[in-house]
């Protein structure tokens, strides 16, 4: 489009959102066109920042009339290039960060309506003010927006208990490709009238329409908590151990995070104040957290521990007798618990500081995880890679990173071949190549290959 | 289509499924063309009974070529005419009851793959054989098929804990309208590759394709249980009472069923062996069940009760002190528990025996339930109706039936006006007119009116 034509469009856009919310100069656009990963850069005609659903609808209609594509953007925390434009398309970036109102909270019904640009951590705070929690949690919580979480169906470390973003959302408001507005913010727990548009839009990464607001379920505050680090006899027994913990705690497991020795070592090397949680470093480490809202579980025992901790210690004792668990450390103070979580949450930064790496975000049937890790690790080691894995084992979700081993030079390693090996193995074991980060642009070519056309 | 033409089609169908699985005579078709409710009757050209997914695919391709519609049919337990043909269309009924294999059970991963024609109760039995449960439960369990449950996203009495059919299903296999087969039976807990076809197909009532098999999540057996009948001070406090029970039992509520006095009275009148659970019949009765898999909760106390019962008694005590609960009876024997559930499960039969009635299957935001019931009950009473309601309150789902009051003649009552009142009220209170039974043919005209075009 010649610049003169876009000037006209730009004027129309300014009429909707005011001139200072239509950014067209390189310097004003800079903060929006860079992807967080540094791998992608947008060549957008403008950044447009609506403040209401009606704005979004009006903008969509103008863009249709002028054949301009729209890329919705949230907190720019995506890992796959989903928030940047596609080269050669006439596009604008629609930044939803000004749509950051929490429209209402229904304390008794335990739901909340938030606009797409609300930062995840703001949802946490607002819920807590009403004695409730919004349980979606992960590293980027301080800056990612719930619109982005919805469009990628984001996960996190306590999906094992509360589900992905999809399970937490019970209604959406969205602007469709023709500019019409769908309002499905009723917050009904059951509604079987017509097709399930909500679930179709969630995880569609903005390609079917733009989610402008959503209703979320809130949960009670957990009043007691037990946190532990376990050393398992092998990865094979992990699912069995998880099942037993779930049954004995009434489904109270909030985190069951795989942290193998290599990952913990890299963290401790990069951040020397973080220490190995067990005297004998665990080959198959697990960060376990159990939580309960039952007053009974929060009762203090004579030795200063609470009943929930005591029960977790009992179950772990049984698992050790059966040699499924080799060693375990149950935290006895708030500080010990914080240390464990700091370790878990430092992994991405530790890997990044450690050197170049390639990140897979995959999921597998629970029964196939051990097999995948074994085969990948052998293959990786053979080609000079050091695999750095962490995973939400309860969901079958692994973040598997390949970094260079010891003195190997990253550039000289056969990455294409390793990727091919990984994807072939995933097909064989019926896994998925995108568990919780989305497709974006980074995995489009892979998707074309692996998925059936439908 | 002239009969001679269908003979050719019929020959092709016989080549796929053998002649005795293509039924074309009135007598052989009789069992398949009648709807369970007696309100609908099919004029199908034939009943075709495939045994495999490939059969279904082949049948779809033949029907496309000859412009014949297909109506998939399961256990014929639908309440809305979803399993019958539309008059004037050239249609066959595709009965999936021969596709009744449980293909596999993954005990450690707690999933199971079942074909669409498997009867719900068979799933219950097979799961239990492996120490697990499939928690979808409702009256028709002995004959409804899981294909039908999926296509209507069926609910039931313990949705409050385990979710609808949609939440229990983590993958499907389906035949699309072009005859192609989609296989998404991997059973992954997380998979964000492409659009969410699973959720789109579930609840679509067979209009987007035919679900031939599905992966379901299984849950641990609950080893202790506490069941009670409560009399609430009013319907307004129900959500608050539910929240408190959930928090104090760690989300252990499996049933929270609204049973107002009118409904219990009709049951006790129709089935004299069923007795009022409380000395003073409850205006706002609730059937409550809490369950736990924690060994601790199953421990027996000195008075013969188990710890879970004891804890429920404690919570109910607090709720009575606060005058939210007026009276309560906690069951003390297996027989007492059975009696309560027999009462709950007799409601549909009791209403039917009691005389003609019109059934609404609606859902509402939790905060609006009391308001809906109050307004509907007043309006109904004014027009000579006796409202007979039961509901899964935890999900905001009411089964609201209108029957004739005392000596009123059903035929003389203004049903159209009452329906109009109900639907207007639903719009005002942001409810839904189909919570768990589906649309079928019975609600098509309503849907056209209430839903936005998308």
PDB file of C-alpha atoms in Angstrom, chain A residues 154-250:
ATOM      1  CA  UNK A 154      -1.249 -21.115  28.430  1.00  0.00           C
ATOM      2  CA  UNK A 155      -0.345 -23.675  31.068  1.00  0.00           C
ATOM      3  CA  UNK A 156       2.088 -23.360  33.951  1.00  0.00           C
ATOM      4  CA  UNK A 157       3.183 -25.286  36.968  1.00  0.00           C
ATOM      5  CA  UNK A 158      -0.157 -26.085  38.594  1.00  0.00           C
ATOM      6  CA  UNK A 159      -2.128 -27.283  35.578  1.00  0.00           C
ATOM      7  CA  UNK A 160      -2.086 -30.702  37.237  1.00  0.00           C
ATOM      8  CA  UNK A 161      -4.650 -29.351  39.710  1.00  0.00           C
ATOM      9  CA  UNK A 162      -6.481 -26.512  37.987  1.00  0.00           C
ATOM     10  CA  UNK A 163      -6.105 -27.139  34.255  1.00  0.00           C
ATOM     11  CA  UNK A 164      -4.878 -24.875  31.442  1.00  0.00           C
ATOM     12  CA  UNK A 165      -6.228 -21.403  30.681  1.00  0.00           C
ATOM     13  CA  UNK A 166      -8.984 -23.142  28.698  1.00  0.00           C
ATOM     14  CA  UNK A 167     -10.305 -24.943  31.775  1.00  0.00           C
ATOM     15  CA  UNK A 168     -10.222 -21.756  33.838  1.00  0.00           C
ATOM     16  CA  UNK A 169     -12.206 -19.737  31.302  1.00  0.00           C
ATOM     17  CA  UNK A 170     -15.968 -20.162  31.182  1.00  0.00           C
ATOM     18  CA  UNK A 171     -16.912 -17.500  28.679  1.00  0.00           C
ATOM     19  CA  UNK A 172     -15.503 -14.966  26.246  1.00  0.00           C
ATOM     20  CA  UNK A 173     -16.282 -11.774  24.421  1.00  0.00           C
ATOM     21  CA  UNK A 174     -14.640 -11.526  21.007  1.00  0.00           C
ATOM     22  CA  UNK A 175     -14.587  -9.521  17.812  1.00  0.00           C
ATOM     23  CA  UNK A 176     -14.983 -11.738  14.765  1.00  0.00           C
ATOM     24  CA  UNK A 177     -13.236 -11.255  11.397  1.00  0.00           C
ATOM     25  CA  UNK A 178     -16.239  -9.306  10.051  1.00  0.00           C
ATOM     26  CA  UNK A 179     -16.124  -6.894  12.986  1.00  0.00           C
ATOM     27  CA  UNK A 180     -19.160  -8.333  14.741  1.00  0.00           C
ATOM     28  CA  UNK A 181     -18.998  -8.782  18.507  1.00  0.00           C
ATOM     29  CA  UNK A 182     -19.750 -12.081  20.205  1.00  0.00           C
ATOM     30  CA  UNK A 183     -20.751 -11.744  23.814  1.00  0.00           C
ATOM     31  CA  UNK A 184     -20.619 -14.978  25.790  1.00  0.00           C
ATOM     32  CA  UNK A 185     -19.735 -13.577  29.183  1.00  0.00           C
ATOM     33  CA  UNK A 186     -22.630 -15.130  31.085  1.00  0.00           C
ATOM     34  CA  UNK A 187     -20.355 -17.323  33.159  1.00  0.00           C
ATOM     35  CA  UNK A 188     -22.619 -20.348  32.894  1.00  0.00           C
ATOM     36  CA  UNK A 189     -21.086 -23.594  34.109  1.00  0.00           C
ATOM     37  CA  UNK A 190     -23.219 -25.520  31.629  1.00  0.00           C
ATOM     38  CA  UNK A 191     -24.396 -24.306  28.251  1.00  0.00           C
ATOM     39  CA  UNK A 192     -25.043 -26.655  25.366  1.00  0.00           C
ATOM     40  CA  UNK A 193     -26.647 -24.322  22.877  1.00  0.00           C
ATOM     41  CA  UNK A 194     -24.913 -24.588  19.559  1.00  0.00           C
ATOM     42  CA  UNK A 195     -21.255 -25.102  18.785  1.00  0.00           C
ATOM     43  CA  UNK A 196     -18.547 -24.499  21.327  1.00  0.00           C
ATOM     44  CA  UNK A 197     -17.097 -21.223  20.029  1.00  0.00           C
ATOM     45  CA  UNK A 198     -15.350 -20.463  23.310  1.00  0.00           C
ATOM     46  CA  UNK A 199     -13.032 -23.435  23.081  1.00  0.00           C
ATOM     47  CA  UNK A 200     -12.489 -22.883  19.378  1.00  0.00           C
ATOM     48  CA  UNK A 201     -11.327 -19.310  19.943  1.00  0.00           C
ATOM     49  CA  UNK A 202      -9.106 -20.198  22.905  1.00  0.00           C
ATOM     50  CA  UNK A 203      -5.764 -21.442  21.636  1.00  0.00           C
ATOM     51  CA  UNK A 204      -6.458 -20.186  18.099  1.00  0.00           C
ATOM     52  CA  UNK A 205      -3.792 -17.498  18.540  1.00  0.00           C
ATOM     53  CA  UNK A 206      -6.041 -14.735  17.239  1.00  0.00           C
ATOM     54  CA  UNK A 207      -6.526 -16.302  13.815  1.00  0.00           C
ATOM     55  CA  UNK A 208     -10.293 -16.729  14.203  1.00  0.00           C
ATOM     56  CA  UNK A 209     -11.065 -13.468  15.915  1.00  0.00           C
ATOM     57  CA  UNK A 210      -9.871 -11.254  18.717  1.00  0.00           C
ATOM     58  CA  UNK A 211     -10.756 -12.141  22.297  1.00  0.00           C
ATOM     59  CA  UNK A 212     -11.488  -8.858  24.097  1.00  0.00           C
ATOM     60  CA  UNK A 213     -12.648 -10.129  27.503  1.00  0.00           C
ATOM     61  CA  UNK A 214     -13.264 -13.362  29.363  1.00  0.00           C
ATOM     62  CA  UNK A 215     -14.974 -14.845  32.423  1.00  0.00           C
ATOM     63  CA  UNK A 216     -12.672 -16.857  34.664  1.00  0.00           C
ATOM     64  CA  UNK A 217     -13.347 -19.301  37.471  1.00  0.00           C
ATOM     65  CA  UNK A 218     -11.716 -18.477  40.803  1.00  0.00           C
ATOM     66  CA  UNK A 219     -10.714 -20.969  43.481  1.00  0.00           C
ATOM     67  CA  UNK A 220     -10.562 -20.874  47.260  1.00  0.00           C
ATOM     68  CA  UNK A 221      -7.331 -19.905  48.942  1.00  0.00           C
ATOM     69  CA  UNK A 222      -5.424 -22.988  50.035  1.00  0.00           C
ATOM     70  CA  UNK A 223      -4.827 -22.610  53.752  1.00  0.00           C
ATOM     71  CA  UNK A 224      -2.141 -25.241  54.126  1.00  0.00           C
ATOM     72  CA  UNK A 225       0.680 -26.395  51.951  1.00  0.00           C
ATOM     73  CA  UNK A 226       3.403 -29.042  51.957  1.00  0.00           C
ATOM     74  CA  UNK A 227       6.379 -28.732  49.642  1.00  0.00           C
ATOM     75  CA  UNK A 228       9.066 -31.311  49.051  1.00  0.00           C
ATOM     76  CA  UNK A 229      11.901 -32.311  46.782  1.00  0.00           C
ATOM     77  CA  UNK A 230      12.067 -36.018  45.946  1.00  0.00           C
ATOM     78  CA  UNK A 231      14.634 -38.239  44.378  1.00  0.00           C
ATOM     79  CA  UNK A 232      12.867 -41.001  42.422  1.00  0.00           C
ATOM     80  CA  UNK A 233      14.381 -44.395  41.709  1.00  0.00           C
ATOM     81  CA  UNK A 234      13.725 -43.740  37.995  1.00  0.00           C
ATOM     82  CA  UNK A 235      11.561 -41.667  35.692  1.00  0.00           C
ATOM     83  CA  UNK A 236       9.490 -44.802  35.001  1.00  0.00           C
ATOM     84  CA  UNK A 237       7.932 -44.712  38.470  1.00  0.00           C
ATOM     85  CA  UNK A 238       6.995 -41.023  38.317  1.00  0.00           C
ATOM     86  CA  UNK A 239       3.375 -41.514  37.242  1.00  0.00           C
ATOM     87  CA  UNK A 240       2.830 -44.209  39.849  1.00  0.00           C
ATOM     88  CA  UNK A 241       4.266 -41.932  42.562  1.00  0.00           C
ATOM     89  CA  UNK A 242       2.060 -39.069  41.382  1.00  0.00           C
ATOM     90  CA  UNK A 243      -1.059 -41.251  41.397  1.00  0.00           C
ATOM     91  CA  UNK A 244      -0.382 -42.434  44.948  1.00  0.00           C
ATOM     92  CA  UNK A 245       0.215 -38.889  46.159  1.00  0.00           C
ATOM     93  CA  UNK A 246      -2.984 -37.739  44.456  1.00  0.00           C
ATOM     94  CA  UNK A 247      -5.097 -40.495  45.970  1.00  0.00           C
ATOM     95  CA  UNK A 248      -3.688 -40.116  49.476  1.00  0.00           C
ATOM     96  CA  UNK A 249      -4.110 -36.334  49.493  1.00  0.00           C
ATOM     97  CA  UNK A 250      -7.514 -36.277  47.824  1.00  0.00           C
TER      98      UNK A 250
END
